mmCIF file of C-alpha atoms in Angstrom:
data_model
loop_
_atom_site.group_PDB
_atom_site.id
_atom_site.type_symbol
_atom_site.label_atom_id
_atom_site.label_comp_id
_atom_site.label_asym_id
_atom_site.label_seq_id
_atom_site.Cartn_x
_atom_site.Cartn_y
_atom_site.Cartn_z
ATOM 1 C CA MET A 1388 4.739 34.981 -8.599
ATOM 2 C CA TYR A 1389 1.634 33.904 -10.519
ATOM 3 C CA ALA A 1390 3.495 30.874 -11.833
ATOM 4 C CA PHE A 1391 4.298 29.752 -8.281
ATOM 5 C CA GLY A 1392 0.643 30.130 -7.316
ATOM 6 C CA MET A 1393 -0.411 28.084 -10.324
ATOM 7 C CA VAL A 1394 1.986 25.289 -9.405
ATOM 8 C CA ALA A 1395 0.784 25.300 -5.783
ATOM 9 C CA LEU A 1396 -2.895 25.201 -6.728
ATOM 10 C CA LEU A 1397 -2.400 22.632 -9.480
ATOM 11 C CA GLY A 1398 -0.515 20.510 -6.946
ATOM 12 C CA LEU A 1399 -3.475 20.745 -4.575
ATOM 13 C CA ALA A 1400 -5.852 19.820 -7.398
ATOM 14 C CA VAL A 1401 -3.693 16.832 -8.345
ATOM 15 C CA LEU A 1402 -3.717 15.694 -4.725
ATOM 16 C CA VAL A 1403 -7.518 15.940 -4.528
ATOM 17 C CA VAL A 1404 -7.925 13.899 -7.711
ATOM 18 C CA ALA A 1405 -5.418 11.305 -6.452
ATOM 19 C CA LYS A 1406 -7.299 11.051 -3.137
ATOM 20 C CA MET A 1407 -10.405 10.065 -5.104
ATOM 21 C CA VAL A 1408 -8.707 6.897 -6.336
ATOM 22 C CA PRO A 1409 -10.000 4.223 -3.944
ATOM 23 C CA ARG A 1410 -7.618 1.953 -2.065
ATOM 24 C CA LEU A 1411 -4.467 3.600 -3.322
ATOM 25 C CA ALA A 1412 -1.478 1.692 -1.984
ATOM 26 C CA PRO A 1413 1.067 3.815 -0.082
ATOM 27 C CA GLU A 1414 3.877 2.500 -2.274
ATOM 28 C CA ILE A 1415 2.487 4.018 -5.466
ATOM 29 C CA TRP A 1416 1.441 7.466 -4.183
ATOM 30 C CA ALA A 1417 4.415 9.170 -5.797
ATOM 31 C CA THR A 1418 3.831 7.413 -9.117
ATOM 32 C CA VAL A 1419 0.155 8.384 -9.201
ATOM 33 C CA LEU A 1420 0.970 11.988 -8.313
ATOM 34 C CA VAL A 1421 3.608 12.167 -11.061
ATOM 35 C CA ALA A 1422 1.160 10.770 -13.604
ATOM 36 C CA PHE A 1423 -1.578 13.211 -12.589
ATOM 37 C CA GLY A 1424 0.908 16.089 -12.381
ATOM 38 C CA MET A 1425 2.162 15.477 -15.890
ATOM 39 C CA GLY A 1426 -1.400 15.079 -17.089
ATOM 40 C CA ALA A 1427 -2.344 18.418 -15.545
ATOM 41 C CA ALA A 1428 0.685 20.165 -17.054
ATOM 42 C CA TRP A 1429 0.000 18.748 -20.514
ATOM 43 C CA LEU A 1430 -3.731 19.429 -20.260
ATOM 44 C CA ALA A 1431 -3.117 23.059 -19.306
ATOM 45 C CA ASP A 1432 -0.136 23.335 -21.692
ATOM 46 C CA PHE A 1433 1.706 24.953 -18.799
ATOM 47 C CA ASN A 1434 5.462 25.459 -19.097
ATOM 48 C CA LEU A 1435 6.763 26.924 -15.860
ATOM 49 C CA PHE A 1436 10.203 27.605 -17.272
ATOM 50 C CA GLU A 1437 8.758 29.698 -20.075
ATOM 51 C CA ALA A 1438 6.764 31.671 -17.508
ATOM 52 C CA TRP A 1439 9.990 32.340 -15.601
ATOM 53 C CA GLY A 1440 11.820 33.324 -18.775
ATOM 54 C CA LEU A 1441 14.236 30.382 -18.650
ATOM 55 C CA VAL A 1442 15.416 28.741 -21.846
ATOM 56 C CA VAL A 1443 14.698 25.029 -22.169
ATOM 57 C CA ARG A 1444 15.734 22.928 -25.145
ATOM 58 C CA ASN A 1445 12.162 22.485 -26.368
ATOM 59 C CA ASP A 1446 8.649 22.990 -25.101
ATOM 60 C CA THR A 1447 7.911 19.306 -24.425
ATOM 61 C CA ILE A 1448 10.770 19.049 -21.942
ATOM 62 C CA GLY A 1449 9.573 22.175 -20.161
ATOM 63 C CA ILE A 1450 6.013 20.908 -19.852
ATOM 64 C CA THR A 1451 7.187 17.485 -18.648
ATOM 65 C CA LEU A 1452 9.438 18.998 -15.996
ATOM 66 C CA THR A 1453 6.582 21.265 -14.946
ATOM 67 C CA GLY A 1454 4.506 18.106 -14.452
ATOM 68 C CA PHE A 1455 7.182 16.775 -12.085
ATOM 69 C CA LEU A 1456 7.099 20.059 -10.156
ATOM 70 C CA ILE A 1457 3.306 19.928 -9.897
ATOM 71 C CA ALA A 1458 3.553 16.365 -8.586
ATOM 72 C CA GLY A 1459 6.107 17.501 -6.017
ATOM 73 C CA ALA A 1460 3.774 20.275 -4.929
ATOM 74 C CA GLY A 1461 0.976 17.718 -4.577
ATOM 75 C CA TYR A 1462 3.172 15.491 -2.424
ATOM 76 C CA PHE A 1463 4.093 18.503 -0.299
ATOM 77 C CA TRP A 1464 0.410 19.387 0.137
ATOM 78 C CA ARG A 1465 -0.263 15.791 1.232
ATOM 79 C CA GLU A 1466 2.327 15.969 3.983
ATOM 80 C CA VAL A 1467 1.190 19.414 5.162
ATOM 81 C CA LEU A 1468 -2.462 18.362 5.329
ATOM 82 C CA GLN A 1469 -1.561 15.147 7.194
ATOM 83 C CA PHE A 1470 0.399 17.232 9.699
ATOM 84 C CA PHE A 1471 -2.580 19.474 10.394
ATOM 85 C CA ALA A 1472 -4.922 16.473 10.615
ATOM 86 C CA GLY A 1473 -2.592 14.919 13.190
ATOM 87 C CA MET A 1474 -2.527 18.138 15.180
ATOM 88 C CA ALA A 1475 -6.323 18.257 15.153
ATOM 89 C CA ARG A 1476 -6.508 14.672 16.414
ATOM 90 C CA LYS A 1477 -3.977 15.470 19.111
ATOM 91 C CA PHE A 1478 -5.866 18.481 20.431
ATOM 92 C CA THR A 1479 -9.311 16.903 20.198
ATOM 93 C CA ASP A 1480 -8.914 13.490 21.764
ATOM 94 C CA GLU A 1481 -11.724 11.511 20.153
ATOM 95 C CA ALA A 1482 -11.554 8.635 22.645
ATOM 96 C CA LYS A 1483 -12.033 10.995 25.561
ATOM 97 C CA THR A 1484 -15.016 12.594 23.828
ATOM 98 C CA ILE A 1485 -16.641 9.200 23.196
ATOM 99 C CA GLU A 1486 -16.055 8.131 26.822
ATOM 100 C CA MET A 1487 -17.705 11.289 28.100
ATOM 101 C CA THR A 1488 -20.755 11.064 25.848
ATOM 102 C CA GLU A 1489 -21.338 7.335 26.378
ATOM 103 C CA GLN A 1490 -20.725 7.430 30.169
ATOM 104 C CA LEU A 1491 -17.910 4.863 29.851
ATOM 105 C CA ARG A 1492 -15.173 4.275 32.403
ATOM 106 C CA ARG A 1493 -11.524 4.118 31.469
ATOM 107 C CA VAL A 1494 -10.311 0.508 31.723
ATOM 108 C CA ALA A 1495 -6.601 0.861 31.250
#
């Protein structure tokens, strides 16, 4: 259970670091997340398969695959956070708020 929590939180951390990269093109999001995910796994020397008690051929393969899983968790976090941001925009209509505070009339 702790290993799952570590992957989830490392995925969130990878997403936050990737969001700091300015003007990141939408086409390379997955590539950047994979690079940061593998970097995080290698930096922490975290082998998820060893934590689960699964046998992998060698430790480098386990750490690399853990990096892919961390990147996948980061991509999942991105989609979840975008969903909640969209829901917030839907329930708090910003245009209506601006019209009310600026005493504007609706044109269309």
